[in-house]
Amino acid sequence: MLPQRRKTRVVKVGNIYIGSNHPVSIQSMTNTDTRDCQATLKQISSLEKAGCEIVRIAIPDMEAANNIENIVKKSKIPVIADIHFDHKLALTAINSGIHGIRINPGNIGSADKVKSVAESAAAAGISIRVGANSGSLSKKFQHKVTDNNTNTDKAIKLANALVDSAMEQCELLEKYGFKDIKVSLKASDTLTTVAAYRKFSKIADYPLHIGVTEAGTQFQSTVKSSIGIGSLLIDGIGDTIRVSVTGTPESEIKIAKAILENSGHLHPCPEIISCPTCGRTEINLIEMVEKTETLINSLKAEGKKFKPSKIAVMGCAVNGPGEAKDADIGIAGAGKSSFILFRSGKTIGVYTADKAFQKFEEEIKKLLL
Ligand code: SF4
């Protein structure tokens, strides 16, 4: 069941629509030096193959900005320029055919500079993300958090500061007639992040780019992002997501897809269910689950598609088929070194460990479209 999505205005990044009932898109950011065109394009291609739908590139200086045209022309997915401090970089990005820009509230300079960026972006028909970030809130909003506040107070105050900071920038863009805005309100902790997005979603109709910033290593980020992004998505809040990982950008995509699947936004296809194992487990279940996952991923990588289906990998025949009775196909341990295969809860055969996976693979392939 899809969560009821929040109604928002709709913006476009290249060929991707963001907002209202358009699918929640997956974003990432390259960590190559944008001045190195080849390395950046190589990483964009790798991200695209992993399932990334929109990519952001950092534009630290004019040398990087001058590479944008080449990168945009060769990228298969829309490209967003991440701009800080220098509105000329934003103008160069827009003139180079960028599909969207991200600015940080308050750090692009005077109102006149914001006006020139807004007018150029409007003329080019691209969208702007106002990206408020707890680590770079302008001084004006920082005083709202003091050391005397409790942790909960701090989270709420920081969330309010993120909302106010983003709103001020949106109002300035709107004052210059610019409306194709999306907003992000990221903090490095989940409570602040979720509080900020919940508040903002009630007071404005901008589509939301959601994520927990600086979320840490793959393990840390999986937990923080699943809670932060996942809880918002279940509430129907969020139109495009970025999982932030200290690691390879490709790892972000795997987590993002899993979050979308488990929050009801993307149908897991096929869904793999496996038991946690217990004292009844007499076979190597972990190996069987890993082999199953590898097989499915390699079939998907070949471009094969599965019917909507559920595959169960269970530790024992006592409870396995029963616990996984709604699975289309399943395998369960049946004593030492043998497995039972079942389809829709009914046994179809018992096999030794060396034969079992071969039979299971044949059954899994029957689920292909
Ligand atoms: Fe234990 Fe069997 Fe349940 Fe797995 S399916 S947790 S082995 S009882």
XYZ file of C-alpha atoms and ligand atoms in Angstrom:
377
model
C 0.000 0.000 0.000
C 1.445 3.354 -1.030
C 1.463 6.028 1.673
C -0.821 8.975 0.928
C 1.581 11.550 -0.514
C 1.558 15.155 0.606
C 0.225 17.458 -2.112
C 2.932 19.831 -3.290
C 3.747 22.004 -6.243
C 5.691 20.063 -8.874
C 9.156 20.992 -10.135
C 11.335 19.428 -12.783
C 14.992 18.433 -12.788
C 15.860 17.471 -16.349
C 13.319 14.802 -17.276
C 12.393 13.985 -13.666
C 9.274 15.470 -12.077
C 9.446 16.031 -8.335
C 6.455 16.475 -6.047
C 2.853 15.378 -5.368
C 2.259 11.909 -6.840
C 5.408 11.686 -8.945
C 7.590 8.776 -7.801
C 10.064 9.622 -5.049
C 13.366 9.956 -6.902
C 16.800 8.844 -5.707
C 19.663 11.329 -5.666
C 23.321 11.123 -4.844
C 26.365 13.328 -5.081
C 29.696 12.648 -6.727
C 32.805 12.808 -4.538
C 35.218 13.261 -7.412
C 36.923 16.569 -8.115
C 34.525 18.254 -10.559
C 37.565 19.839 -12.196
C 38.346 16.282 -13.320
C 35.699 15.819 -15.958
C 36.508 12.209 -16.814
C 36.535 10.967 -13.230
C 33.261 12.774 -12.520
C 31.554 11.344 -15.608
C 32.812 7.859 -14.755
C 31.295 8.109 -11.288
C 28.029 9.513 -12.648
C 27.803 6.551 -15.014
C 28.449 4.121 -12.159
C 25.785 5.837 -10.032
C 23.302 5.730 -12.899
C 23.883 1.977 -13.298
C 23.306 1.518 -9.552
C 19.898 3.237 -9.837
C 20.642 6.883 -9.092
C 18.158 9.150 -10.874
C 19.572 12.633 -10.211
C 23.178 13.476 -9.423
C 24.649 16.531 -7.733
C 28.145 17.800 -8.342
C 30.108 20.246 -6.194
C 31.126 23.482 -7.895
C 33.872 24.925 -5.675
C 35.325 27.312 -8.251
C 35.153 28.618 -11.809
C 37.388 25.830 -13.134
C 34.787 23.311 -11.949
C 31.947 25.473 -13.274
C 33.588 25.542 -16.693
C 33.365 21.727 -16.816
C 29.611 21.677 -16.302
C 28.669 21.908 -19.973
C 30.719 18.850 -20.834
C 29.448 16.872 -17.832
C 25.789 17.714 -18.499
C 26.074 16.794 -22.184
C 27.521 13.361 -21.428
C 25.537 12.449 -18.300
C 22.565 10.113 -18.796
C 20.869 11.466 -15.670
C 20.008 15.066 -14.713
C 22.779 17.021 -13.010
C 22.445 19.547 -10.185
C 25.174 22.051 -9.325
C 25.940 22.546 -5.638
C 26.760 26.223 -5.193
C 28.021 28.077 -2.143
C 29.004 31.710 -1.629
C 29.531 32.805 -5.231
C 26.496 33.688 -7.324
C 28.706 33.846 -10.436
C 29.208 30.091 -10.157
C 25.425 29.686 -10.162
C 25.095 31.914 -13.234
C 27.829 29.983 -15.064
C 26.149 26.681 -14.152
C 22.812 27.909 -15.489
C 24.409 29.175 -18.706
C 26.144 25.795 -19.091
C 22.852 23.883 -19.260
C 22.702 22.542 -15.693
C 19.356 20.888 -14.799
C 19.055 22.424 -11.356
C 21.032 24.245 -8.729
C 21.245 23.905 -4.980
C 21.914 26.976 -2.884
C 22.335 27.319 0.833
C 20.001 29.876 2.455
C 21.728 33.176 2.993
C 25.148 32.304 1.617
C 24.714 33.333 -2.003
C 25.144 36.989 -1.100
C 23.041 40.150 -1.322
C 19.423 40.269 -2.477
C 20.586 41.568 -5.875
C 22.728 38.469 -6.370
C 19.843 36.194 -5.416
C 17.678 38.155 -7.868
C 20.094 37.604 -10.748
C 20.276 33.862 -9.981
C 16.469 33.623 -9.715
C 15.952 35.457 -13.011
C 18.532 33.349 -14.862
C 17.126 30.084 -13.474
C 13.589 31.143 -14.454
C 14.735 32.032 -17.983
C 16.465 28.633 -18.275
C 13.397 26.833 -16.871
C 15.320 25.029 -14.137
C 14.536 24.497 -10.472
C 16.425 25.642 -7.402
C 16.801 23.670 -4.194
C 16.974 25.778 -1.074
C 19.108 23.500 1.066
C 19.147 24.455 4.739
C 21.739 22.524 6.673
C 22.320 22.476 10.441
C 26.068 22.769 9.935
C 25.857 25.969 7.942
C 22.924 27.904 9.346
C 23.432 31.629 8.953
C 24.346 33.531 12.152
C 20.944 35.141 12.216
C 19.304 31.797 13.083
C 22.040 30.241 15.194
C 21.168 32.182 18.363
C 17.930 30.258 18.600
C 19.859 27.311 20.062
C 21.643 27.802 23.376
C 23.722 25.551 25.601
C 21.076 25.767 28.326
C 18.524 23.903 26.232
C 17.826 20.196 26.834
C 18.434 17.825 23.927
C 14.752 17.819 22.989
C 14.624 21.630 23.229
C 17.710 21.837 21.069
C 16.243 19.528 18.439
C 13.024 21.535 18.265
C 14.796 24.900 18.272
C 17.272 23.779 15.633
C 14.416 22.379 13.546
C 12.627 25.738 13.818
C 15.821 27.564 12.840
C 16.193 25.328 9.753
C 12.568 25.991 8.789
C 12.864 29.776 9.294
C 16.137 29.950 7.412
C 14.783 28.012 4.408
C 11.541 29.955 4.433
C 13.328 33.293 4.354
C 15.290 32.221 1.259
C 12.140 30.874 -0.437
C 10.339 34.161 0.213
C 13.215 36.097 -1.348
C 13.140 33.877 -4.456
C 9.344 34.226 -4.655
C 9.707 38.005 -4.349
C 11.658 37.872 -7.613
C 8.954 35.757 -9.227
C 10.778 32.436 -8.913
C 8.522 29.507 -7.979
C 10.237 26.276 -9.058
C 11.660 25.679 -5.619
C 12.254 22.524 -3.641
C 13.525 22.547 -0.091
C 15.702 20.464 2.174
C 16.121 20.877 5.943
C 18.905 18.562 6.968
C 20.462 18.044 10.368
C 22.940 15.356 11.343
C 20.529 13.890 13.895
C 17.261 12.227 13.026
C 15.064 13.955 15.630
C 15.896 17.444 14.393
C 15.639 16.407 10.763
C 12.230 14.783 11.164
C 10.902 17.676 13.293
C 12.036 20.228 10.703
C 10.454 18.439 7.729
C 7.221 17.763 9.631
C 6.897 21.427 10.547
C 7.797 22.705 7.092
C 5.414 20.293 5.361
C 2.517 21.917 7.230
C 3.329 25.491 6.264
C 4.484 25.355 2.638
C 3.756 23.381 -0.533
C 7.312 23.116 -1.832
C 8.383 19.591 -2.763
C 10.876 18.252 -0.251
C 14.288 16.746 -0.805
C 14.771 14.674 2.338
C 17.825 13.227 4.006
C 19.858 13.173 7.194
C 23.095 15.021 6.571
C 26.559 13.803 7.555
C 24.912 10.545 8.599
C 28.212 8.697 8.986
C 29.535 5.327 7.873
C 27.433 2.871 5.962
C 26.150 1.245 9.165
C 25.439 4.552 10.951
C 23.812 6.045 7.893
C 21.646 3.010 7.255
C 20.191 3.328 10.746
C 19.861 7.132 10.772
C 18.532 7.376 7.227
C 16.094 4.501 7.646
C 14.613 6.172 10.720
C 14.802 9.760 9.438
C 13.896 9.354 5.780
C 11.757 6.259 6.371
C 9.491 7.782 9.012
C 8.884 10.872 6.860
C 8.133 8.768 3.773
C 5.652 6.634 5.711
C 3.866 9.894 6.598
C 3.796 10.790 2.885
C 6.415 13.538 3.337
C 9.315 13.643 0.894
C 9.557 13.808 -2.889
C 13.198 13.036 -3.573
C 15.766 11.465 -1.248
C 19.472 11.406 -0.672
C 21.133 9.012 1.748
C 24.420 10.480 2.926
C 27.200 7.921 3.517
C 30.845 8.388 4.401
C 31.871 5.893 1.758
C 31.149 5.246 -1.883
C 28.207 7.161 -3.381
C 27.030 3.889 -4.952
C 26.409 2.480 -1.456
C 23.943 5.347 -0.892
C 21.757 4.094 -3.729
C 21.426 0.585 -2.307
C 20.248 2.013 1.038
C 17.944 4.538 -0.661
C 16.248 1.788 -2.665
C 15.764 -0.346 0.444
C 14.238 2.624 2.291
C 11.832 3.279 -0.574
C 10.870 -0.396 -0.682
C 10.303 -0.686 3.048
C 8.316 2.550 3.292
C 5.915 1.398 0.576
C 7.183 3.700 -2.175
C 8.848 1.084 -4.318
C 7.584 -2.437 -4.650
C 10.371 -4.803 -3.590
C 10.534 -7.209 -6.439
C 11.007 -9.891 -5.439
C 10.841 -9.407 -1.690
C 13.207 -11.741 0.151
C 12.182 -12.764 3.630
C 14.448 -14.789 5.891
C 14.165 -15.896 9.496
C 16.621 -14.765 12.183
C 17.613 -18.427 12.868
C 17.271 -20.062 16.273
C 18.162 -23.266 18.113
C 16.257 -25.296 15.481
C 18.501 -24.149 12.634
C 20.677 -27.016 11.414
C 21.758 -25.672 8.027
C 23.864 -22.711 6.872
C 21.039 -20.232 6.420
C 23.219 -17.148 6.041
C 25.010 -18.689 3.072
C 21.687 -19.661 1.482
C 20.251 -16.129 1.883
C 23.408 -14.540 0.495
C 23.406 -16.879 -2.522
C 19.737 -16.075 -3.135
C 20.357 -12.317 -2.901
C 23.369 -12.571 -5.234
C 21.352 -14.571 -7.785
C 18.495 -12.043 -7.768
C 20.854 -9.069 -8.027
C 22.716 -10.635 -10.957
C 19.454 -11.418 -12.788
C 18.359 -7.807 -12.237
C 21.760 -6.545 -13.420
C 21.155 -8.489 -16.661
C 17.994 -6.401 -17.057
C 15.589 -9.242 -16.141
C 12.376 -8.320 -14.341
C 10.439 -10.299 -11.745
C 6.698 -10.629 -11.232
C 5.584 -9.115 -7.897
C 6.623 -11.957 -5.638
C 7.923 -13.035 -2.270
C 10.784 -15.498 -1.757
C 11.338 -17.084 1.665
C 14.567 -18.536 2.999
C 13.863 -20.157 6.362
C 15.890 -22.040 8.936
C 13.693 -25.067 9.565
C 10.892 -27.139 8.151
C 9.021 -27.130 11.470
C 7.972 -23.510 11.293
C 9.549 -22.174 8.084
C 6.833 -22.898 5.504
C 4.137 -21.887 7.989
C 5.874 -18.625 8.940
C 6.341 -17.866 5.246
C 2.992 -19.158 4.009
C 2.333 -16.120 1.810
C 5.652 -16.602 -0.025
C 5.444 -17.628 -3.688
C 8.473 -19.843 -3.350
C 10.584 -20.837 -0.394
C 13.345 -23.013 0.912
C 13.789 -24.232 4.482
C 16.271 -26.345 6.352
C 15.098 -29.959 6.801
C 17.456 -31.550 9.287
C 21.219 -31.615 8.848
C 22.399 -30.731 5.311
C 19.094 -31.029 3.514
C 16.473 -28.548 2.419
C 12.794 -28.615 1.667
C 11.424 -26.500 -1.189
C 7.916 -25.160 -0.957
C 5.612 -23.196 -3.223
C 2.701 -21.231 -1.739
C 3.146 -23.129 1.519
C 3.071 -26.599 -0.118
C 6.112 -28.920 -0.272
C 7.490 -29.590 -3.733
C 10.576 -31.633 -2.799
C 13.389 -32.374 -0.351
C 16.977 -32.044 -1.569
C 20.507 -32.436 -0.309
C 22.417 -29.170 0.235
C 24.380 -29.461 -3.030
C 21.204 -29.965 -5.122
C 18.923 -27.651 -3.145
C 20.194 -24.334 -4.435
C 20.177 -25.551 -8.031
C 16.479 -26.502 -7.658
C 15.744 -23.262 -5.825
C 17.395 -21.267 -8.628
C 15.156 -23.021 -11.196
C 12.098 -22.089 -9.136
C 13.275 -18.477 -8.688
C 13.722 -18.123 -12.457
C 10.084 -19.156 -12.943
C 9.195 -15.854 -11.253
C 10.779 -13.864 -14.077
C 8.450 -11.945 -16.359
Fe 13.791 -20.911 14.101
Fe 12.625 -22.269 12.142
Fe 11.600 -19.889 12.884
Fe 13.927 -19.966 11.589
S 11.919 -20.636 10.782
S 13.475 -18.797 13.455
S 14.814 -21.872 12.375
S 11.699 -21.750 14.121
